[in-house]
């Protein structure tokens, strides 16, 4: 699958180790591209980069997940949105049953995509 991993380096739990572990996990199974978060001034450009993508995983907090969800909705994208827990609260990730632990969330999300 073609996957984009959107990373907000300012999110509370985004560390180099977390990013590396997530990148390794996802790229071992899928064609992975890593992007920064959408900005209000470049959401069209960001949306263009998501064209034809099967999955958009977001390593960040709920604010970035919301921003990415809005871009996908505006584009009427069929991409699956996977909110990985890396913020303070992680409501989006928790609401779909992903564990709070990032490594466990990566495993659960990847297994769900495989199924």
mmCIF file of N, CA and C in Angstrom:
data_model
loop_
_atom_site.group_PDB
_atom_site.id
_atom_site.type_symbol
_atom_site.label_atom_id
_atom_site.label_comp_id
_atom_site.label_asym_id
_atom_site.label_seq_id
_atom_site.Cartn_x
_atom_site.Cartn_y
_atom_site.Cartn_z
ATOM 1 N N UNK A 1 0.829 -1.185 0.000
ATOM 2 C CA UNK A 1 0.000 0.000 0.000
ATOM 3 C C UNK A 1 0.871 1.245 0.000
ATOM 4 N N UNK A 2 0.325 2.291 -0.561
ATOM 5 C CA UNK A 2 1.011 3.584 -0.548
ATOM 6 C C UNK A 2 0.567 4.335 0.704
ATOM 7 N N UNK A 3 1.523 4.627 1.577
ATOM 8 C CA UNK A 3 1.238 5.244 2.874
ATOM 9 C C UNK A 3 2.007 6.552 3.017
ATOM 10 N N UNK A 4 1.322 7.560 3.529
ATOM 11 C CA UNK A 4 1.985 8.801 3.928
ATOM 12 C C UNK A 4 1.930 8.876 5.445
ATOM 13 N N UNK A 5 3.072 9.123 6.052
ATOM 14 C CA UNK A 5 3.156 9.345 7.494
ATOM 15 C C UNK A 5 3.342 10.838 7.699
ATOM 16 N N UNK A 6 2.346 11.471 8.306
ATOM 17 C CA UNK A 6 2.409 12.908 8.602
ATOM 18 C C UNK A 6 2.931 13.049 10.022
ATOM 19 N N UNK A 7 4.003 13.808 10.185
ATOM 20 C CA UNK A 7 4.654 13.939 11.485
ATOM 21 C C UNK A 7 4.685 15.395 11.903
ATOM 22 N N UNK A 8 4.192 15.663 13.102
ATOM 23 C CA UNK A 8 4.312 16.993 13.699
ATOM 24 C C UNK A 8 5.382 16.891 14.783
ATOM 25 N N UNK A 9 6.558 17.412 14.490
ATOM 26 C CA UNK A 9 7.686 17.310 15.425
ATOM 27 C C UNK A 9 7.457 18.095 16.716
ATOM 28 N N UNK A 10 6.432 18.940 16.755
ATOM 29 C CA UNK A 10 6.148 19.709 17.966
ATOM 30 C C UNK A 10 5.199 18.979 18.913
ATOM 31 N N UNK A 11 4.655 17.864 18.468
ATOM 32 C CA UNK A 11 3.752 17.102 19.329
ATOM 33 C C UNK A 11 4.520 16.576 20.538
ATOM 34 N N UNK A 12 3.812 16.451 21.628
ATOM 35 C CA UNK A 12 4.426 16.136 22.913
ATOM 36 C C UNK A 12 5.279 14.872 22.903
ATOM 37 N N UNK A 13 4.810 13.817 22.258
ATOM 38 C CA UNK A 13 5.532 12.540 22.321
ATOM 39 C C UNK A 13 6.225 12.160 21.011
ATOM 40 N N UNK A 14 6.436 13.124 20.142
ATOM 41 C CA UNK A 14 7.203 12.846 18.923
ATOM 42 C C UNK A 14 8.673 13.098 19.226
ATOM 43 N N UNK A 15 9.406 12.015 19.312
ATOM 44 C CA UNK A 15 10.855 12.073 19.536
ATOM 45 C C UNK A 15 11.525 11.429 18.323
ATOM 46 N N UNK A 16 12.817 11.590 18.222
ATOM 47 C CA UNK A 16 13.534 10.932 17.125
ATOM 48 C C UNK A 16 13.368 9.420 17.215
ATOM 49 N N UNK A 17 13.401 8.882 18.434
ATOM 50 C CA UNK A 17 13.244 7.435 18.608
ATOM 51 C C UNK A 17 11.841 6.983 18.191
ATOM 52 N N UNK A 18 10.820 7.746 18.564
ATOM 53 C CA UNK A 18 9.443 7.405 18.191
ATOM 54 C C UNK A 18 9.263 7.469 16.686
ATOM 55 N N UNK A 19 9.822 8.513 16.083
ATOM 56 C CA UNK A 19 9.718 8.658 14.626
ATOM 57 C C UNK A 19 10.451 7.521 13.912
ATOM 58 N N UNK A 20 11.652 7.196 14.370
ATOM 59 C CA UNK A 20 12.413 6.123 13.733
ATOM 60 C C UNK A 20 11.704 4.781 13.857
ATOM 61 N N UNK A 21 11.200 4.463 15.048
ATOM 62 C CA UNK A 21 10.503 3.191 15.249
ATOM 63 C C UNK A 21 9.252 3.108 14.379
ATOM 64 N N UNK A 22 8.524 4.207 14.281
ATOM 65 C CA UNK A 22 7.311 4.229 13.467
ATOM 66 C C UNK A 22 7.649 4.104 11.989
ATOM 67 N N UNK A 23 8.664 4.825 11.557
ATOM 68 C CA UNK A 23 9.084 4.767 10.160
ATOM 69 C C UNK A 23 9.542 3.363 9.785
ATOM 70 N N UNK A 24 10.325 2.736 10.633
ATOM 71 C CA UNK A 24 10.803 1.374 10.372
ATOM 72 C C UNK A 24 9.625 0.402 10.301
ATOM 73 N N UNK A 25 8.700 0.498 11.247
ATOM 74 C CA UNK A 25 7.556 -0.417 11.278
ATOM 75 C C UNK A 25 6.713 -0.295 10.009
ATOM 76 N N UNK A 26 6.396 0.930 9.627
ATOM 77 C CA UNK A 26 5.511 1.139 8.474
ATOM 78 C C UNK A 26 6.230 0.887 7.153
ATOM 79 N N UNK A 27 7.475 1.284 7.027
ATOM 80 C CA UNK A 27 8.180 1.115 5.749
ATOM 81 C C UNK A 27 8.554 -0.343 5.492
ATOM 82 N N UNK A 28 8.562 -1.174 6.529
ATOM 83 C CA UNK A 28 8.870 -2.586 6.332
ATOM 84 C C UNK A 28 7.723 -3.313 5.623
ATOM 85 N N UNK A 29 6.531 -2.727 5.644
ATOM 86 C CA UNK A 29 5.367 -3.377 5.031
ATOM 87 C C UNK A 29 4.757 -2.587 3.873
ATOM 88 N N UNK A 30 5.066 -1.305 3.804
ATOM 89 C CA UNK A 30 4.377 -0.445 2.840
ATOM 90 C C UNK A 30 5.338 0.548 2.197
ATOM 91 N N UNK A 31 4.893 1.114 1.074
ATOM 92 C CA UNK A 31 5.619 2.182 0.388
ATOM 93 C C UNK A 31 5.346 3.467 1.172
ATOM 94 N N UNK A 32 6.330 3.942 1.928
ATOM 95 C CA UNK A 32 6.125 5.024 2.888
ATOM 96 C C UNK A 32 6.786 6.321 2.448
ATOM 97 N N UNK A 33 6.023 7.413 2.593
ATOM 98 C CA UNK A 33 6.526 8.770 2.419
ATOM 99 C C UNK A 33 6.241 9.523 3.710
ATOM 100 N N UNK A 34 7.204 10.300 4.192
ATOM 101 C CA UNK A 34 7.031 11.074 5.421
ATOM 102 C C UNK A 34 6.887 12.550 5.057
ATOM 103 N N UNK A 35 5.858 13.193 5.610
ATOM 104 C CA UNK A 35 5.588 14.614 5.385
ATOM 105 C C UNK A 35 5.408 15.340 6.709
ATOM 106 N N UNK A 36 5.625 16.637 6.686
ATOM 107 C CA UNK A 36 5.277 17.484 7.821
ATOM 108 C C UNK A 36 3.783 17.756 7.791
ATOM 109 N N UNK A 37 3.255 18.409 8.819
ATOM 110 C CA UNK A 37 1.817 18.656 8.903
ATOM 111 C C UNK A 37 1.360 19.713 7.895
ATOM 112 N N UNK A 38 0.059 19.698 7.586
ATOM 113 C CA UNK A 38 -0.455 20.725 6.679
ATOM 114 C C UNK A 38 -0.456 22.079 7.378
ATOM 115 N N UNK A 39 -0.120 23.103 6.643
ATOM 116 C CA UNK A 39 -0.210 24.458 7.159
ATOM 117 C C UNK A 39 -1.369 25.158 6.483
ATOM 118 N N UNK A 40 -1.955 26.126 7.137
ATOM 119 C CA UNK A 40 -3.098 26.837 6.574
ATOM 120 C C UNK A 40 -2.744 27.474 5.242
ATOM 121 N N UNK A 41 -1.506 27.901 5.096
ATOM 122 C CA UNK A 41 -1.095 28.575 3.876
ATOM 123 C C UNK A 41 -0.681 27.616 2.766
ATOM 124 N N UNK A 42 -0.610 26.319 3.062
ATOM 125 C CA UNK A 42 -0.195 25.379 2.026
ATOM 126 C C UNK A 42 -1.052 24.119 1.997
ATOM 127 N N UNK A 43 -2.317 24.219 2.399
ATOM 128 C CA UNK A 43 -3.166 23.032 2.440
ATOM 129 C C UNK A 43 -3.438 22.469 1.050
ATOM 130 N N UNK A 44 -3.474 23.316 0.006
ATOM 131 C CA UNK A 44 -3.661 22.801 -1.351
ATOM 132 C C UNK A 44 -2.473 21.955 -1.770
ATOM 133 N N UNK A 45 -1.278 22.459 -1.505
ATOM 134 C CA UNK A 45 -0.058 21.706 -1.823
ATOM 135 C C UNK A 45 -0.022 20.395 -1.041
ATOM 136 N N UNK A 46 -0.388 20.462 0.225
ATOM 137 C CA UNK A 46 -0.417 19.263 1.070
ATOM 138 C C UNK A 46 -1.417 18.261 0.504
ATOM 139 N N UNK A 47 -2.592 18.721 0.162
ATOM 140 C CA UNK A 47 -3.611 17.842 -0.417
ATOM 141 C C UNK A 47 -3.146 17.184 -1.692
ATOM 142 N N UNK A 48 -2.412 17.928 -2.529
ATOM 143 C CA UNK A 48 -1.863 17.359 -3.758
ATOM 144 C C UNK A 48 -0.915 16.208 -3.453
ATOM 145 N N UNK A 49 -0.175 16.316 -2.365
ATOM 146 C CA UNK A 49 0.797 15.270 -1.997
ATOM 147 C C UNK A 49 0.099 13.995 -1.504
ATOM 148 N N UNK A 50 -1.191 14.119 -1.130
ATOM 149 C CA UNK A 50 -1.944 12.961 -0.645
ATOM 150 C C UNK A 50 -2.732 12.262 -1.755
ATOM 151 N N UNK A 51 -2.707 12.801 -2.949
ATOM 152 C CA UNK A 51 -3.452 12.206 -4.058
ATOM 153 C C UNK A 51 -2.951 10.796 -4.336
ATOM 154 N N UNK A 52 -3.876 9.860 -4.444
ATOM 155 C CA UNK A 52 -3.525 8.484 -4.768
ATOM 156 C C UNK A 52 -2.973 7.669 -3.627
ATOM 157 N N UNK A 53 -3.000 8.209 -2.435
ATOM 158 C CA UNK A 53 -2.483 7.513 -1.254
ATOM 159 C C UNK A 53 -3.570 6.595 -0.698
ATOM 160 N N UNK A 54 -3.156 5.407 -0.232
ATOM 161 C CA UNK A 54 -4.106 4.460 0.366
ATOM 162 C C UNK A 54 -4.351 4.740 1.840
ATOM 163 N N UNK A 55 -3.293 5.126 2.555
ATOM 164 C CA UNK A 55 -3.359 5.327 4.006
ATOM 165 C C UNK A 55 -2.595 6.588 4.370
ATOM 166 N N UNK A 56 -3.178 7.373 5.281
ATOM 167 C CA UNK A 56 -2.469 8.504 5.866
ATOM 168 C C UNK A 56 -2.410 8.260 7.367
ATOM 169 N N UNK A 57 -1.211 7.954 7.858
ATOM 170 C CA UNK A 57 -0.990 7.782 9.291
ATOM 171 C C UNK A 57 -0.473 9.115 9.826
ATOM 172 N N UNK A 58 -0.965 9.510 10.988
ATOM 173 C CA UNK A 58 -0.590 10.810 11.552
ATOM 174 C C UNK A 58 0.063 10.584 12.905
ATOM 175 N N UNK A 59 1.352 10.909 12.984
ATOM 176 C CA UNK A 59 2.112 10.801 14.226
ATOM 177 C C UNK A 59 2.129 12.178 14.856
ATOM 178 N N UNK A 60 1.158 12.419 15.707
ATOM 179 C CA UNK A 60 0.973 13.747 16.275
ATOM 180 C C UNK A 60 -0.155 13.720 17.279
ATOM 181 N N UNK A 61 -0.599 14.900 17.639
ATOM 182 C CA UNK A 61 -1.751 15.035 18.517
ATOM 183 C C UNK A 61 -3.018 15.244 17.714
ATOM 184 N N UNK A 62 -4.102 15.480 18.436
ATOM 185 C CA UNK A 62 -5.418 15.591 17.819
ATOM 186 C C UNK A 62 -5.561 16.783 16.880
ATOM 187 N N UNK A 63 -4.854 17.869 17.123
ATOM 188 C CA UNK A 63 -4.953 19.038 16.256
ATOM 189 C C UNK A 63 -4.477 18.747 14.845
ATOM 190 N N UNK A 64 -3.356 18.068 14.734
ATOM 191 C CA UNK A 64 -2.836 17.714 13.416
ATOM 192 C C UNK A 64 -3.710 16.654 12.760
ATOM 193 N N UNK A 65 -4.199 15.709 13.545
ATOM 194 C CA UNK A 65 -5.126 14.701 13.003
ATOM 195 C C UNK A 65 -6.335 15.411 12.408
ATOM 196 N N UNK A 66 -6.877 16.385 13.110
ATOM 197 C CA UNK A 66 -8.024 17.140 12.621
ATOM 198 C C UNK A 66 -7.680 17.869 11.317
ATOM 199 N N UNK A 67 -6.520 18.496 11.260
ATOM 200 C CA UNK A 67 -6.103 19.200 10.052
ATOM 201 C C UNK A 67 -5.987 18.271 8.857
ATOM 202 N N UNK A 68 -5.406 17.108 9.062
ATOM 203 C CA UNK A 68 -5.261 16.129 7.987
ATOM 204 C C UNK A 68 -6.637 15.595 7.577
ATOM 205 N N UNK A 69 -7.486 15.316 8.557
ATOM 206 C CA UNK A 69 -8.842 14.839 8.251
ATOM 207 C C UNK A 69 -9.597 15.858 7.398
ATOM 208 N N UNK A 70 -9.436 17.140 7.707
ATOM 209 C CA UNK A 70 -10.100 18.172 6.920
ATOM 210 C C UNK A 70 -9.599 18.198 5.484
ATOM 211 N N UNK A 71 -8.286 18.052 5.292
ATOM 212 C CA UNK A 71 -7.737 18.027 3.930
ATOM 213 C C UNK A 71 -8.281 16.812 3.177
ATOM 214 N N UNK A 72 -8.297 15.648 3.824
ATOM 215 C CA UNK A 72 -8.820 14.443 3.170
ATOM 216 C C UNK A 72 -10.294 14.607 2.821
ATOM 217 N N UNK A 73 -11.064 15.196 3.719
ATOM 218 C CA UNK A 73 -12.494 15.416 3.459
ATOM 219 C C UNK A 73 -12.694 16.409 2.319
ATOM 220 N N UNK A 74 -11.932 17.487 2.322
ATOM 221 C CA UNK A 74 -12.032 18.480 1.242
ATOM 222 C C UNK A 74 -11.727 17.861 -0.111
ATOM 223 N N UNK A 75 -10.797 16.921 -0.127
ATOM 224 C CA UNK A 75 -10.401 16.255 -1.379
ATOM 225 C C UNK A 75 -11.287 15.056 -1.700
ATOM 226 N N UNK A 76 -12.221 14.742 -0.815
ATOM 227 C CA UNK A 76 -13.063 13.560 -0.959
ATOM 228 C C UNK A 76 -12.208 12.302 -1.178
ATOM 229 N N UNK A 77 -11.167 12.213 -0.393
ATOM 230 C CA UNK A 77 -10.210 11.122 -0.489
ATOM 231 C C UNK A 77 -10.777 9.827 0.092
ATOM 232 N N UNK A 78 -10.392 8.731 -0.506
ATOM 233 C CA UNK A 78 -10.750 7.409 0.016
ATOM 234 C C UNK A 78 -9.678 6.853 0.945
ATOM 235 N N UNK A 79 -8.640 7.625 1.212
ATOM 236 C CA UNK A 79 -7.537 7.156 2.053
ATOM 237 C C UNK A 79 -8.022 6.861 3.476
ATOM 238 N N UNK A 80 -7.443 5.839 4.056
ATOM 239 C CA UNK A 80 -7.706 5.493 5.451
ATOM 240 C C UNK A 80 -6.859 6.410 6.327
ATOM 241 N N UNK A 81 -7.463 6.998 7.333
ATOM 242 C CA UNK A 81 -6.760 7.875 8.272
ATOM 243 C C UNK A 81 -6.454 7.093 9.543
ATOM 244 N N UNK A 82 -5.172 7.052 9.907
ATOM 245 C CA UNK A 82 -4.735 6.325 11.107
ATOM 246 C C UNK A 82 -4.076 7.316 12.058
ATOM 247 N N UNK A 83 -4.776 7.704 13.134
ATOM 248 C CA UNK A 83 -4.196 8.628 14.112
ATOM 249 C C UNK A 83 -3.333 7.883 15.129
ATOM 250 N N UNK A 84 -2.042 8.044 15.045
ATOM 251 C CA UNK A 84 -1.131 7.377 15.981
ATOM 252 C C UNK A 84 -0.944 8.268 17.214
ATOM 253 N N UNK A 85 -0.948 7.681 18.402
ATOM 254 C CA UNK A 85 -0.890 8.475 19.633
ATOM 255 C C UNK A 85 0.479 9.091 19.888
ATOM 256 N N UNK A 86 0.569 10.398 19.700
ATOM 257 C CA UNK A 86 1.841 11.084 19.969
ATOM 258 C C UNK A 86 1.616 12.462 20.554
ATOM 259 N N UNK A 87 0.391 12.782 20.900
ATOM 260 C CA UNK A 87 0.083 14.068 21.509
ATOM 261 C C UNK A 87 -0.156 13.922 22.996
ATOM 262 N N UNK A 88 -0.785 14.915 23.570
ATOM 263 C CA UNK A 88 -1.046 14.909 25.005
ATOM 264 C C UNK A 88 -2.239 14.026 25.365
ATOM 265 N N UNK A 89 -3.308 14.097 24.578
ATOM 266 C CA UNK A 89 -4.543 13.404 24.929
ATOM 267 C C UNK A 89 -4.862 12.248 23.998
ATOM 268 N N UNK A 90 -4.679 12.426 22.715
ATOM 269 C CA UNK A 90 -4.879 11.374 21.716
ATOM 270 C C UNK A 90 -6.295 10.826 21.675
ATOM 271 N N UNK A 91 -7.269 11.722 21.670
ATOM 272 C CA UNK A 91 -8.673 11.319 21.629
ATOM 273 C C UNK A 91 -8.970 10.532 20.357
ATOM 274 N N UNK A 92 -8.467 10.990 19.223
ATOM 275 C CA UNK A 92 -8.756 10.313 17.949
ATOM 276 C C UNK A 92 -8.252 8.876 17.966
ATOM 277 N N UNK A 93 -7.020 8.668 18.387
ATOM 278 C CA UNK A 93 -6.457 7.317 18.438
ATOM 279 C C UNK A 93 -7.211 6.444 19.435
ATOM 280 N N UNK A 94 -7.504 6.987 20.598
ATOM 281 C CA UNK A 94 -8.216 6.219 21.620
ATOM 282 C C UNK A 94 -9.637 5.893 21.184
ATOM 283 N N UNK A 95 -10.279 6.808 20.444
ATOM 284 C CA UNK A 95 -11.673 6.592 20.059
ATOM 285 C C UNK A 95 -11.830 5.432 19.075
ATOM 286 N N UNK A 96 -10.764 5.083 18.357
ATOM 287 C CA UNK A 96 -10.852 3.928 17.455
ATOM 288 C C UNK A 96 -10.187 2.692 18.065
ATOM 289 N N UNK A 97 -9.839 2.762 19.336
ATOM 290 C CA UNK A 97 -9.339 1.595 20.048
ATOM 291 C C UNK A 97 -7.852 1.344 19.962
ATOM 292 N N UNK A 98 -7.076 2.328 19.485
ATOM 293 C CA UNK A 98 -5.627 2.131 19.459
ATOM 294 C C UNK A 98 -5.047 2.294 20.860
ATOM 295 N N UNK A 99 -4.061 1.472 21.192
ATOM 296 C CA UNK A 99 -3.421 1.595 22.505
ATOM 297 C C UNK A 99 -2.715 2.947 22.652
ATOM 298 N N UNK A 100 -2.519 3.373 23.894
ATOM 299 C CA UNK A 100 -1.801 4.626 24.161
ATOM 300 C C UNK A 100 -0.314 4.508 23.857
ATOM 301 N N UNK A 101 0.203 3.312 23.981
ATOM 302 C CA UNK A 101 1.612 3.061 23.698
ATOM 303 C C UNK A 101 1.819 3.069 22.188
ATOM 304 N N UNK A 102 2.760 3.876 21.715
ATOM 305 C CA UNK A 102 2.968 4.044 20.282
ATOM 306 C C UNK A 102 3.381 2.754 19.588
ATOM 307 N N UNK A 103 4.297 2.013 20.175
ATOM 308 C CA UNK A 103 4.734 0.761 19.547
ATOM 309 C C UNK A 103 3.564 -0.209 19.401
ATOM 310 N N UNK A 104 2.756 -0.306 20.432
ATOM 311 C CA UNK A 104 1.578 -1.173 20.376
ATOM 312 C C UNK A 104 0.564 -0.651 19.362
ATOM 313 N N UNK A 105 0.387 0.651 19.299
ATOM 314 C CA UNK A 105 -0.540 1.243 18.328
ATOM 315 C C UNK A 105 -0.082 0.970 16.898
ATOM 316 N N UNK A 106 1.220 1.063 16.653
ATOM 317 C CA UNK A 106 1.749 0.734 15.331
ATOM 318 C C UNK A 106 1.439 -0.720 14.972
ATOM 319 N N UNK A 107 1.665 -1.628 15.907
ATOM 320 C CA UNK A 107 1.393 -3.045 15.646
ATOM 321 C C UNK A 107 -0.079 -3.294 15.354
ATOM 322 N N UNK A 108 -0.954 -2.706 16.161
ATOM 323 C CA UNK A 108 -2.405 -2.901 15.979
ATOM 324 C C UNK A 108 -2.862 -2.307 14.650
ATOM 325 N N UNK A 109 -2.417 -1.108 14.332
ATOM 326 C CA UNK A 109 -2.817 -0.464 13.074
ATOM 327 C C UNK A 109 -2.325 -1.241 11.865
ATOM 328 N N UNK A 110 -1.085 -1.688 11.898
ATOM 329 C CA UNK A 110 -0.547 -2.463 10.776
ATOM 330 C C UNK A 110 -1.248 -3.798 10.621
ATOM 331 N N UNK A 111 -1.567 -4.448 11.720
ATOM 332 C CA UNK A 111 -2.296 -5.718 11.657
ATOM 333 C C UNK A 111 -3.691 -5.500 11.085
ATOM 334 N N UNK A 112 -4.333 -4.415 11.459
ATOM 335 C CA UNK A 112 -5.678 -4.123 10.929
ATOM 336 C C UNK A 112 -5.615 -3.883 9.421
ATOM 337 N N UNK A 113 -4.591 -3.191 8.964
ATOM 338 C CA UNK A 113 -4.453 -2.961 7.524
ATOM 339 C C UNK A 113 -4.161 -4.253 6.773
ATOM 340 N N UNK A 114 -3.396 -5.141 7.396
ATOM 341 C CA UNK A 114 -3.095 -6.429 6.780
ATOM 342 C C UNK A 114 -4.364 -7.284 6.638
ATOM 343 N N UNK A 115 -5.250 -7.149 7.631
ATOM 344 C CA UNK A 115 -6.487 -7.934 7.622
ATOM 345 C C UNK A 115 -7.414 -7.396 6.554
#
